[in-house]
C-alpha cells in the first residue's frame, strides 16, 4: 500500500512517521508546499520539536518514509491520501474570526481530482467543521476522470508534547465513512492500517458526520474543563480556597476524573480556541444560538483568565509596569513543544508591552523568530530581549512571570536568581508549577493562580 499525506505539520509529520514505523509494508510520502519545512524533515533539525520523534523519523526515513514537495506525483502514486493541512480561523469575509477557513482543504481536493492516478481513498485528518466531507466528495465526484473516490474522516487526537506516546498507544482511533459497500471497504482498509499496532477494540468506526463532529466535541469538552477550573480559580482567590485542593477534591470523584483540571493562565495551542469558535459558528449556522453562546463562553472565560493574570501583575506591582523589566519564563503554549500558536504568553506579553514594560524572554524550544512574529513586533524592537537561559532572562528584572510548565523551571537555584533581580522581586506563577517552599527563603513575593 502507498500512502500520501498532504501537510507536513505538527499533525501530519508525527502521525505519518508512526504509521511508517509500525507498517513496514506500507510506503508513506509526506508532502508539503513549504520547501524549507520539507528540507528540515529531511535533516536532523526537524521543524517540530516532539520528544522521541527524531528517533522514529531517522529509523524509517529513506526506507518507507519520505518527505517531498512533489505533491502531484505522490498523490498520483498513492492508494490512500491523508489531508493534514491547516484549517485556521477565517481572517476575512463572512464568518471572520469564527468559522474555519477551508480553502486549503478545498485546494487539496481539487488537486487530487486534477491529478488522477486511479481509485483512491481520501482521508480527512485535519480537524474540520461537520459536513466538510460533503464538499470534498462533491469536488471529487466532478473530477474529469473515471476513477472512484471514497472519502473518510479520521481525526487525530494526539496532543503536542506527547504525540509519540499518544500515537503509539491512543485511547481510541476514530474512522468515519459511508455505509455503502465501497465505504465499508475503504473503512476496513484504514482500520487494517492502524490494526498493525492498535487493538481493534480501540478502533471506533462511525458515519462521516459523527466522526467530524466528535473531534470538535472532544476538543470543546477538554477546553471546557480548563475554563471551568479557571473560573473556579478566580473564586478561590476571592475566598481563600486553594484551586489545586479543590481540583484534587473534585477529581477523585470517578464521574469527574482527575485529568485536565490544572488551573493555568489559560489554554493555548492551535486547536482549542479555533475548534470551539468553529463549533459555535456551526451552531449559529444551524439556527441554534443558545448552543452557540454556551460554547462561546468557554473561549470568553479563557480570555478573562489571561487578562486577570495581567491584572494581578499590575496590582502587585503598584499599578504600573511602565519602564520596569519583566522576565518571561516559557513562551510555548505548553511544555515539550516549540509551538507557540495561541499561547497565553502572546496575550500576556502584548499587554505588558502596551503597559510599556520591557520584557526578557526565555523558552527552551521556541525560537526568537517565532516570538517576534507572534508578538507582531520588529526584530529591532528594544523592548524585547531574547535570552538563552532562565537565569539570564531574570537578570536585573523586577518580576518573573512563569507561563509554560517546562520541567527545568523546577530545578532552578532560586536564591541565585533572586539575588540578580531588582527588589522587591515578584514571582507570578501562571502554571502553579513552583513549590512555594522552594521560594520561601529567597524573599520573592509569590503570586499563583487561584491562591492568595
Ligand atoms: C493543522 C491544524 O491546526 C489542525 O487543526 C488540523 O487537525 C491539522 O492541520 P498542524 O499539523 O499543527 O495542524 O498544522 P501545521 O503545522 O500548520 O501544518 C500544516 C501544513 O500543511 C503546513 O506545513 C503547510 O505548509 C501545509 N500545507 C498547507 C500544504 O502543504 N498545502 C496547502 O494547501 C496548505
Ligand atoms: C489538544 C487535544 O488535547 C488533542 O486531543 C487534540 O488532538 C488537539 O488539541 P494540544 O493542543 O496539543 O491538544 O494540547 P493540550 O495538552 O490539550 O493542551 C492545550 C492547552 O491547555 C495548553 O495550553 C495547556 O497548557 C492547557 N491545559 C491543559 C491547562 O491549562 N490545564 C490542563 O489541565 C490541561
Coordinates of N, CA, C and O in Angstrom, one line a residue, residues 147-207:
X147 N -12.1 7.6 -12.3 CA -11.7 7.0 -11.0 C -12.8 7.1 -10.0 O -13.5 8.1 -10.0
X148 N -12.7 6.2 -9.0 CA -13.7 6.4 -7.9 C -13.0 6.8 -6.6 O -11.8 6.4 -6.4
X149 N -13.6 7.6 -5.8 CA -13.0 8.2 -4.6 C -13.9 7.9 -3.4 O -15.1 8.1 -3.5
X150 N -13.3 7.4 -2.4 CA -14.1 7.2 -1.1 C -13.5 8.2 -0.1 O -12.3 8.3 0.1
X151 N -14.4 9.0 0.5 CA -13.9 10.0 1.5 C -14.2 9.5 2.9 O -15.3 9.0 3.2
X152 N -13.1 9.5 3.7 CA -13.3 9.1 5.1 C -12.8 10.2 6.0 O -12.1 11.2 5.6
X153 N -13.3 10.1 7.3 CA -12.8 11.1 8.3 C -12.0 10.3 9.4 O -12.6 9.3 9.9
X154 N -10.8 10.7 9.7 CA -10.0 10.0 10.7 C -9.3 11.1 11.5 O -8.1 11.3 11.3
X155 N -10.0 11.8 12.4 CA -9.4 12.9 13.1 C -8.3 12.4 14.0 O -8.3 11.3 14.5
X156 N -7.3 13.3 14.3 CA -6.2 12.9 15.1 C -6.4 13.5 16.5 O -6.7 14.6 16.6
X157 N -6.1 12.7 17.5 CA -6.4 13.1 18.9 C -5.1 13.3 19.6 O -5.1 13.6 20.8
X158 N -3.9 13.3 19.0 CA -2.7 13.4 19.7 C -2.6 14.8 20.3 O -3.1 15.8 19.7
X159 N -1.9 15.0 21.4 CA -1.6 16.3 22.0 C -0.1 16.5 21.7 O 0.7 15.6 21.8
X160 N 0.2 17.8 21.5 CA 1.6 18.1 21.2 C 2.4 17.9 22.5 O 1.9 18.1 23.6
X161 N 3.6 17.5 22.4 CA 4.5 17.3 23.6 C 4.4 15.8 24.0 O 5.3 15.3 24.6
X162 N 3.3 15.2 23.7 CA 3.2 13.7 24.0 C 2.7 13.0 22.7 O 2.1 11.9 22.8
X163 N 3.0 13.6 21.6 CA 2.5 13.0 20.3 C 2.9 11.5 20.1 O 2.1 10.7 19.7
X164 N 4.1 11.2 20.4 CA 4.6 9.9 20.1 C 3.9 8.9 21.0 O 3.4 7.8 20.6
X165 N 3.8 9.2 22.3 CA 3.1 8.4 23.3 C 1.7 8.2 22.8 O 1.1 7.1 22.8
X166 N 1.0 9.3 22.5 CA -0.4 9.3 22.1 C -0.6 8.4 20.8 O -1.6 7.7 20.7
X167 N 0.3 8.5 19.9 CA 0.2 7.8 18.6 C 0.5 6.3 18.8 O -0.2 5.4 18.3
X168 N 1.4 6.0 19.7 CA 1.8 4.6 20.0 C 0.7 3.9 20.7 O 0.4 2.8 20.4
X169 N 0.1 4.6 21.6 CA -0.9 4.0 22.5 C -2.1 4.9 22.7 O -2.4 5.4 23.7
X170 N -2.9 5.1 21.6 CA -4.0 6.0 21.7 C -5.2 5.5 22.5 O -5.3 4.2 22.6
X171 N -6.0 6.3 23.1 CA -7.2 5.9 23.8 C -8.2 5.2 22.8 O -8.8 4.3 23.1
X172 N -8.2 5.8 21.6 CA -9.0 5.3 20.5 C -8.6 5.9 19.2 O -7.9 6.9 19.2
X173 N -8.9 5.2 18.1 CA -8.8 5.7 16.8 C -10.2 5.8 16.2 O -11.0 4.9 16.4
X174 N -10.5 6.9 15.6 CA -11.8 7.1 15.1 C -11.8 7.2 13.5 O -11.0 8.0 13.0
X175 N -12.6 6.4 12.9 CA -12.7 6.4 11.5 C -14.2 6.4 11.0 O -15.0 5.6 11.4
X176 N -14.5 7.5 10.3 CA -15.9 7.7 9.8 C -15.9 7.5 8.3 O -15.0 7.9 7.6
X177 N -17.0 6.9 7.9 CA -17.2 6.7 6.4 C -18.6 6.4 6.1 O -19.5 6.2 7.0
X178 N -18.8 6.2 4.8 CA -20.2 5.9 4.3 C -20.5 4.4 4.6 O -19.6 3.6 4.6
X179 N -21.8 4.1 4.7 CA -22.2 2.7 5.0 C -22.5 2.0 3.7 O -23.0 0.9 3.7
X180 N -22.1 2.5 2.5 CA -22.2 1.8 1.3 C -21.1 0.7 1.2 O -20.2 0.7 2.1
X181 N -21.2 -0.2 0.3 CA -20.2 -1.3 0.2 C -18.8 -0.7 0.0 O -17.9 -1.2 0.7
X182 N -18.7 0.2 -0.9 CA -17.4 0.8 -1.1 C -16.9 1.6 0.1 O -15.7 1.6 0.4
X183 N -17.8 2.3 0.8 CA -17.5 3.0 2.0 C -17.0 2.0 3.1 O -15.9 2.3 3.7
X184 N -17.7 0.9 3.2 CA -17.2 -0.1 4.2 C -15.9 -0.7 3.9 O -15.0 -0.9 4.8
X185 N -15.6 -0.9 2.6 CA -14.3 -1.4 2.2 C -13.2 -0.4 2.5 O -12.1 -0.8 3.0
X186 N -13.5 0.8 2.2 CA -12.5 1.8 2.5 C -12.2 1.9 4.0 O -11.0 2.0 4.4
X187 N -13.2 1.9 4.8 CA -13.0 2.0 6.3 C -12.2 0.8 6.7 O -11.2 0.9 7.4
X188 N -12.5 -0.4 6.2 CA -11.7 -1.6 6.5 C -10.3 -1.5 6.2 O -9.4 -1.9 7.0
X189 N -10.0 -0.9 5.1 CA -8.6 -0.7 4.7 C -7.8 0.2 5.7 O -6.7 -0.1 6.0
X190 N -8.5 1.3 6.1 CA -7.8 2.2 7.0 C -7.7 1.5 8.4 O -6.7 1.7 9.2
X191 N -8.8 0.8 8.8 CA -8.8 0.1 10.1 C -7.6 -0.9 10.1 O -6.8 -1.0 11.0
X192 N -7.4 -1.6 9.0 CA -6.2 -2.6 8.9 C -4.9 -1.9 9.1 O -4.0 -2.5 9.6
X193 N -4.8 -0.7 8.6 CA -3.5 0.0 8.8 C -3.2 0.2 10.2 O -2.2 -0.1 10.7
X194 N -4.2 0.8 11.0 CA -4.0 1.0 12.4 C -3.9 -0.3 13.2 O -3.2 -0.3 14.2
X195 N -4.6 -1.3 12.7 CA -4.5 -2.6 13.4 C -3.2 -3.2 13.4 O -2.9 -4.2 14.2
X196 N -2.2 -2.7 12.6 CA -0.8 -3.1 12.7 C -0.3 -3.0 14.1 O 0.6 -3.8 14.6
X197 N -0.8 -2.0 14.9 CA -0.2 -1.9 16.3 C -1.3 -1.5 17.3 O -1.0 -1.5 18.5
X198 N -2.5 -1.3 16.9 CA -3.5 -0.9 17.8 C -4.6 -1.9 17.9 O -5.1 -2.4 16.9
X199 N -5.0 -2.3 19.1 CA -6.1 -3.3 19.4 C -7.4 -2.8 18.6 O -7.8 -1.7 18.7
X200 N -7.9 -3.8 17.9 CA -9.1 -3.4 17.1 C -10.3 -2.9 18.0 O -11.1 -2.1 17.5
X201 N -10.3 -3.3 19.2 CA -11.4 -2.9 20.1 C -11.3 -1.3 20.3 O -12.3 -0.7 20.6
X202 N -10.1 -0.8 20.1 CA -9.9 0.6 20.3 C -10.2 1.4 19.0 O -10.1 2.6 19.0
X203 N -10.5 0.7 17.9 CA -10.7 1.4 16.7 C -12.3 1.6 16.5 O -13.0 0.6 16.3
X204 N -12.7 2.8 16.6 CA -14.2 3.1 16.5 C -14.5 3.5 15.1 O -13.9 4.4 14.5
X205 N -15.6 2.9 14.5 CA -16.0 3.3 13.2 C -17.4 3.9 13.3 O -18.2 3.4 14.1
X206 N -17.6 5.0 12.6 CA -18.9 5.7 12.7 C -19.2 6.2 11.3 O -18.5 6.1 10.3
X207 N -20.4 7.0 11.2 CA -20.6 7.6 9.9 C -19.7 8.9 9.8 O -19.1 9.3 10.8

